[in-house]
Every structure is written in C-alpha cells, then in structure tokens.
Coordinates of C-alpha atoms in Angstrom, one line a residue:
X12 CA 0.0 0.0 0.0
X13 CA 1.5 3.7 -1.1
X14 CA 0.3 5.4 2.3
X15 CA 1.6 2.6 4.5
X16 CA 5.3 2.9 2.3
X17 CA 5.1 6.6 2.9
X18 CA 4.7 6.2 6.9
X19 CA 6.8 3.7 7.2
X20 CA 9.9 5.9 5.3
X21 CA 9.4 8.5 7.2
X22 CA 9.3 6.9 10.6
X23 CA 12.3 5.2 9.2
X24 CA 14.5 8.6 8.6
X25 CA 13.4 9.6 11.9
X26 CA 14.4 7.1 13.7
X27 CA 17.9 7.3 11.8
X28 CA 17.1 3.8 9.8
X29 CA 18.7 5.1 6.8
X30 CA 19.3 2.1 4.6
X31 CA 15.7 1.0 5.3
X32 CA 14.4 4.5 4.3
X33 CA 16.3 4.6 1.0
X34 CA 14.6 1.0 0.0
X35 CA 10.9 2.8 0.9
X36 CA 12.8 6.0 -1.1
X37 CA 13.3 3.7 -4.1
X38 CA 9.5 2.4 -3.8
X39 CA 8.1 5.9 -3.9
X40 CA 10.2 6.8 -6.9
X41 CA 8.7 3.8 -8.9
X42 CA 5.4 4.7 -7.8
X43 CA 6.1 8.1 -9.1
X44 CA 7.7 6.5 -12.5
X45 CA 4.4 4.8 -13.2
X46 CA 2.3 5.7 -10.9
X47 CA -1.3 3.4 -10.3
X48 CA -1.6 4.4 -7.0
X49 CA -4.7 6.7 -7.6
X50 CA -2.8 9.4 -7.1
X51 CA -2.4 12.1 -9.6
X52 CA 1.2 11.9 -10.8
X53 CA 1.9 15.5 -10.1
X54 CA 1.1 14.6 -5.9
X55 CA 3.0 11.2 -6.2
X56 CA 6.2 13.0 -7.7
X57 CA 5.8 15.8 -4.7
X58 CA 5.6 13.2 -2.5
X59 CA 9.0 11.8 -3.6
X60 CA 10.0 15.6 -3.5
X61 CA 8.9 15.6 0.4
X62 CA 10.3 12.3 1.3
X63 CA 14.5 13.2 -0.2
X64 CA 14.0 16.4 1.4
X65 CA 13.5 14.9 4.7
X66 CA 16.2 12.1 3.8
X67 CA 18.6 14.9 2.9
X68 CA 18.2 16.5 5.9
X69 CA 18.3 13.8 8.6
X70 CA 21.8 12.9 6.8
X71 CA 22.7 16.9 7.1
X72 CA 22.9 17.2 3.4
X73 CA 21.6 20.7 3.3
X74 CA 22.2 21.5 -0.2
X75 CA 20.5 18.2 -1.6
X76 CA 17.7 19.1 1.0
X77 CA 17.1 22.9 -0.4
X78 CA 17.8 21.0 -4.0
X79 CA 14.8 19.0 -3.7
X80 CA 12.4 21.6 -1.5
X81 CA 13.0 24.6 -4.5
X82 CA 12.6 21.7 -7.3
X83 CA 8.8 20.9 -4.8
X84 CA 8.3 24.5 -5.0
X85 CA 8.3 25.1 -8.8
X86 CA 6.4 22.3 -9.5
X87 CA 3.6 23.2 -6.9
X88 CA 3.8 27.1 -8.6
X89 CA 3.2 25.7 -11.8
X90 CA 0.2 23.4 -11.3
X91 CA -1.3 26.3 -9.0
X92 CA -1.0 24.1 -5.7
X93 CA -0.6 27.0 -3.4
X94 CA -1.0 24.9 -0.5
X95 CA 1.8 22.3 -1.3
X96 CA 3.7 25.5 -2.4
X97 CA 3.6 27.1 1.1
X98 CA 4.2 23.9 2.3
X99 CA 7.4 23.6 0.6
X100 CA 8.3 27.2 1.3
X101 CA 8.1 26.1 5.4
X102 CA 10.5 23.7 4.7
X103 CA 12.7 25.8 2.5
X104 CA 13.2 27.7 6.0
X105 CA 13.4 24.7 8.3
X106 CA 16.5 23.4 6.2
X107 CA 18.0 26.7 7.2
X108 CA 17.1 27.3 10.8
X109 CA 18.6 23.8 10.7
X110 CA 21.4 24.2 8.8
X111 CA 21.9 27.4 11.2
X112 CA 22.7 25.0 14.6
X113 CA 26.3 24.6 13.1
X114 CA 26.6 28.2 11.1
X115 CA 24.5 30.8 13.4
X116 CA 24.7 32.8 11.1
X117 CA 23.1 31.7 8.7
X118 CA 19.8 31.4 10.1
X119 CA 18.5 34.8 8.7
X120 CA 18.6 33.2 5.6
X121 CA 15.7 31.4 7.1
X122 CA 13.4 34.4 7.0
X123 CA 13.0 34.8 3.1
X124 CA 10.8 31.6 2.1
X125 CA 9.0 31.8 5.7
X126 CA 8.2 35.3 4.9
X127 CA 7.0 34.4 1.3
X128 CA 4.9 31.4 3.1
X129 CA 3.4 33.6 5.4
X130 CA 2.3 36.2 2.7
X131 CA 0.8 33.0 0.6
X132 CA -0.8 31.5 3.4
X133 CA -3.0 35.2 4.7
X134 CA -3.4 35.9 0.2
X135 CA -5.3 32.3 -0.1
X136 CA -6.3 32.4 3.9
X137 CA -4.5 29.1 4.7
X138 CA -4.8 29.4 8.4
X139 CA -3.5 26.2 9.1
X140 CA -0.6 26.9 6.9
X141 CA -0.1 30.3 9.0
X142 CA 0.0 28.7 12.2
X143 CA 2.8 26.6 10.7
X144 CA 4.5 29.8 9.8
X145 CA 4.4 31.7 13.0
X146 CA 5.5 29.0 15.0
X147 CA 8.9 28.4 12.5
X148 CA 8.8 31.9 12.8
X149 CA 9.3 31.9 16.4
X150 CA 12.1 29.6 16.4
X151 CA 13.7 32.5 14.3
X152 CA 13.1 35.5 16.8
X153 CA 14.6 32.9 19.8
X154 CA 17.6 32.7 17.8
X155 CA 17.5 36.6 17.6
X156 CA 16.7 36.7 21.3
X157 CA 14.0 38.2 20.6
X158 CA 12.0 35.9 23.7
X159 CA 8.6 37.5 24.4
X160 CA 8.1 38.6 20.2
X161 CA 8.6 34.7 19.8
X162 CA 6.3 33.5 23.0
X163 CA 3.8 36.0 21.1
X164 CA 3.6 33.9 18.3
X165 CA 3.6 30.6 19.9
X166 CA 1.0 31.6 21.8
X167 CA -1.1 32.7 18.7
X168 CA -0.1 29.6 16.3
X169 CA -0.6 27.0 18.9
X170 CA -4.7 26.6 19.9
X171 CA -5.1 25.8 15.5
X172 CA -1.6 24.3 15.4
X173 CA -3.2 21.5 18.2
X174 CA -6.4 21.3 16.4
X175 CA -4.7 21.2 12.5
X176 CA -1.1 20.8 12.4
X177 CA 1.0 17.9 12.1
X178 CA 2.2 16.3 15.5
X179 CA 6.0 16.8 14.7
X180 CA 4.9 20.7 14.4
X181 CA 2.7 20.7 17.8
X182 CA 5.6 19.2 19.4
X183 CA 8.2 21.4 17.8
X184 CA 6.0 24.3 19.1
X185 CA 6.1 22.8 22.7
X186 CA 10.1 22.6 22.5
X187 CA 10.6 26.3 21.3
X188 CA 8.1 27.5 24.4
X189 CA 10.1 25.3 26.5
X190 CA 13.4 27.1 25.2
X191 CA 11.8 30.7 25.6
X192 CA 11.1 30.3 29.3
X193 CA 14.4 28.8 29.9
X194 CA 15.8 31.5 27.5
X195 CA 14.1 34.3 30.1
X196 CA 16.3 32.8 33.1
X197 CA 19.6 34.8 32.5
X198 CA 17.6 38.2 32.1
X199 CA 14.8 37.6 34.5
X200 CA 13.1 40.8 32.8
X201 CA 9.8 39.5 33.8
X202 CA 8.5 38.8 37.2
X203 CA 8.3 35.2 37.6
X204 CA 10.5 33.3 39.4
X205 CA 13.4 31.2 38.4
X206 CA 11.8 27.9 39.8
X207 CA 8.3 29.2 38.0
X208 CA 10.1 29.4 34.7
X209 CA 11.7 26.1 35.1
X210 CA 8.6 24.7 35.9
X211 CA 6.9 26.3 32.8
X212 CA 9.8 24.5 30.7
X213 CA 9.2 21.1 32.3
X214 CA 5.6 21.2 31.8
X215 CA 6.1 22.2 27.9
X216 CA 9.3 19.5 27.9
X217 CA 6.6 16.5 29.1
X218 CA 3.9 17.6 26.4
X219 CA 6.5 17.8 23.4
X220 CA 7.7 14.1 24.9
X221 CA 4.6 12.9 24.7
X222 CA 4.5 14.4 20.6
X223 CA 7.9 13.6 19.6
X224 CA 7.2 10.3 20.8
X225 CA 4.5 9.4 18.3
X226 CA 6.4 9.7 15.7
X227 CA 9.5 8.5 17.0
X228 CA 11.9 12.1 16.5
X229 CA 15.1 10.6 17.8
X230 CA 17.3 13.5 17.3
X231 CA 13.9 15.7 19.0
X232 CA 13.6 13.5 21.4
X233 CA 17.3 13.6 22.8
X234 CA 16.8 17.5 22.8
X235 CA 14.2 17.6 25.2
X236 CA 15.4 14.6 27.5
X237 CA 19.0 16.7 27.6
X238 CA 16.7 20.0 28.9
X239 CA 14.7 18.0 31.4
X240 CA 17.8 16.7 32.4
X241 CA 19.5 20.0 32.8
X242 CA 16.7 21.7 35.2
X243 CA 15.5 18.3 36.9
X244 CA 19.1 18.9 38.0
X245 CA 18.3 22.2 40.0
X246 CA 15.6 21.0 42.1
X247 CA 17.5 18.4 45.0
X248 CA 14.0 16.6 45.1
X249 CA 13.9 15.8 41.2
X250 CA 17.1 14.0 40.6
X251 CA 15.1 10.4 40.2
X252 CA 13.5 12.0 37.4
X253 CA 16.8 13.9 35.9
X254 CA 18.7 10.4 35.9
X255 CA 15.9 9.1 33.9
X256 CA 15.9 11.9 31.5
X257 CA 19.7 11.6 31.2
X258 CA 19.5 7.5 30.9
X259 CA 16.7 8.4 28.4
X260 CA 19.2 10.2 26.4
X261 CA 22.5 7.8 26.6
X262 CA 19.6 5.5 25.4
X263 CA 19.0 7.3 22.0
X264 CA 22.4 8.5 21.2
X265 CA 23.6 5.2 21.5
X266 CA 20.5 3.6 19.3
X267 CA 21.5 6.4 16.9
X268 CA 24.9 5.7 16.8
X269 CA 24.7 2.4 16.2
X270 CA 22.2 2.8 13.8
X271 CA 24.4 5.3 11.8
X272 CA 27.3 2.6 12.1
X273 CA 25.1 0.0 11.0
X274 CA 24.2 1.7 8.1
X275 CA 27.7 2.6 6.9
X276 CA 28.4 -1.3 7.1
X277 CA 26.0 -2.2 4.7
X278 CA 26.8 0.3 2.5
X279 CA 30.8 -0.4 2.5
X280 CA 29.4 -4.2 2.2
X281 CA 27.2 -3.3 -1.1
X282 CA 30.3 -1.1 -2.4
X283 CA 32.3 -4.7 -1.6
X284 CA 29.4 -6.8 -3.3
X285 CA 29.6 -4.4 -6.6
X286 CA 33.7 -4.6 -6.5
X287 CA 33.8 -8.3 -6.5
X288 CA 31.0 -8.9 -9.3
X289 CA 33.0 -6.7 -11.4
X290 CA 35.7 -8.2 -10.2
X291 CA 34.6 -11.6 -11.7
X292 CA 33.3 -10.1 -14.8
X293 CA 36.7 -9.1 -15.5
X294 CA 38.0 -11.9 -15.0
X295 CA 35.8 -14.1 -17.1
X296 CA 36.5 -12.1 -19.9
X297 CA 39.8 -12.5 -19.7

C-alpha cells in the first residue's frame, strides 16, 4: 500500500534507519515513475520531493535538501497548488534554521521563504498553513533573542496548530516554548520566578515528549530529555527523574549511533558486493 510505504519511510528517517528509508525511497520513486496508485502523478512525484528532502536532511545534506524543496516548490507554482507550495516554502526555512545549529549565522537566511509562506498563506487564507508559519517563525526571533516577540507567536499559532497541524509541528511548538522560558532565566526581565520558569519549561518539555514520541523524533527527542535533564538537575527533590531523563538520552544516542554505524556497514558491504562482481566479470572475460 502507497500510504503505509510513505509512513513507514518517514518513521524510518526519523528514527535514523537510513538504509531501510532509502529502500521505501526507491518504492516511492517507482510509484512516481508509473504511478497506479490513484494518485495524480503530479502529488506522487511531490511526494518523492517531500520524502528526499526529509532524507537529505536527517543525513545533514543541506544543499540536496534545499535541492529537492526549491525543485517541490516550482512544481507546486506551476500546477497552481498553493497549498503544497507554502508547504514547501516552510521547509525551504526549516533546512535553514537547521542548517543554522552549526553556522549561526546563517539562520537569517531562514526568514526569506517563511516570509514568502506567510504572505501565501493570509493571500489564499490558509490558516493552518499560518500557524505553521508563526511558530517556525518563532524559532527564528529565539535565535534573535528576541524571547517575548517569539512567545507571542507561539501563543497565537498554537490553539489551531493542536487542532490542524501535524504532530511533529505541535511538538516542535512545545520545544521552542520550552526554550523561551528557559531563555528568560539569564535576564529575568519579567516577574516570575526562576523555579516558575523552570517549571513552565518542564511542563512544555513533558507535552513535546509525549509528541515527539509518536512519531519516533530521535534526534527531537534527545533535545528535550537533555533540557529536562538539565533543570531536573536544580531542584534536590527531582534527581530520580533527571537520571531518567539523562539514561533516556544515553539511550538514544547510542540507538543512533549504532544505527548510523550499521548503516555505513552495509553500504561499504554493497560497495564490496559491486567490487567483487566486477571483479569476476573481469576476470571471465579475460
């Protein structure tokens, strides 16, 4: 079944399967070839569009990431999908703000296709899509340290983001309001306390968790247990719970380690394969 192929790649890139999610990769781009899925051809091939952006970017392939997104978006400006477009243009800015965690400053470059999205999203009144928007848009004024603009927009983007967003944005949202509250600790321009804002964090921390956990975000996921671990840490009563968040996140890293390794074996194994049939070809013809 197409739909179950589609889930199970991307649960398979997020969960840092890599040599399982290029298999599903290959499926989709066959489906897309000659498509008889029901789907118009035009959705399939965005489809494949979505899935090598995300594949790009879980490998931190940035370019082939932005490759693939601006390829989605002229395809979705030519058939008139202005939806998929904005869709597209979101994730044109996500590679960025991504891209940004090991160039900072490059994360302004993040504000040109959200900008664009947000324009396309109040033009056709996508409010879903603008929810989307503000809440990537957040992530970029916490960056600027720009906290209350940013806990402005979260708290505008999230009631529709919980009622129509994807769960990986919900629980994206939940992890930048965590961040703001533990970003207002250092300035303390506001006139709740340090516990309170700790507390704040935790309770966000639990809910994106709970989110990140559905769909099995294991770089997300080690995020979060890393913050809980870091405040669990302050209050002398909590340090059962901040040696499970810590265990929690040895857990992952390891699984993600060895998943990476794993996948590098089998594809110095298949370089080995290829090597030795040529090998033998070679050697028959002689």
């Amino acid at each position: 079944d197409f739909i179950f192929i589609a889930f199970v790649h991307e649960w398979s890139v997020r969960t840092y399967d890599i040599s399982m999610a290029r298999v599903f990769q290959n499926l989709i781009a066959n489906h897309a070839a000659f498509p008889f899925n029901g789907l118009p051809p035009v959705e399939t091939t965005l489809l494949l569009l979505t899935k090598s952006t995300h594949l790009f970017l879980q490998q931190q392939d940035y370019e082939g990431a932005k490759a693939a997104a601006r390829q989605a978006c002229w395809l979705s400006s030519r058939h008139a999908l202005f939806f998929h477009l904005g869709l597209f243009l979101l994730q044109l800015s996500l590679i960025d703000l991504e891209a940004s965690t090991s160039s900072p400053s490059n994360f302004e470059s993040s504000l040109s296709p959200l900008l664009e999205c947000l324009h396309l999203s109040e033009q056709y009144v996508m409010d879903p899509l603008r929810a989307l928007a503000l809440s990537s848009l957040a992530r970029v004024f916490l960056r600027m340290g720009r906290i209350f603009k940013a806990r402005a927009l979260l708290n505008a983007a999230i009631p529709l983001l919980m009622q129509h967003g994807h769960v990986w944005f919900q629980a994206e949202a939940c992890l930048t309001l965590a961040k703001c509250f533990l970003a207002e600790l250092p300035s303390r321009k506001t006139k709740a306390s340090a516990t309170q804002l700790r507390r704040n964090a935790l309770v966000q921390l639990e809910k994106a968790a709970t989110l990140f956990g559905k769909v099995d975000d294991v770089d997300r996921l080690k995020q979060v247990y890393y913050l809980q671990s870091r405040i669990y840490h302050n209050f002398p009563s909590e340090q059962k719970k901040r040696d499970e968040a810590a265990e929690n996140f040895f857990r992952l890293n390891k699984m993600k380690q060895h998943k990476l390794t794993g996948s590098k074996q089998w594809e110095s194994m298949q370089g080995i394969m290829t090597t030795d049939v040529t090998e033998m070809r070679r050697w028959n013809a002689s």
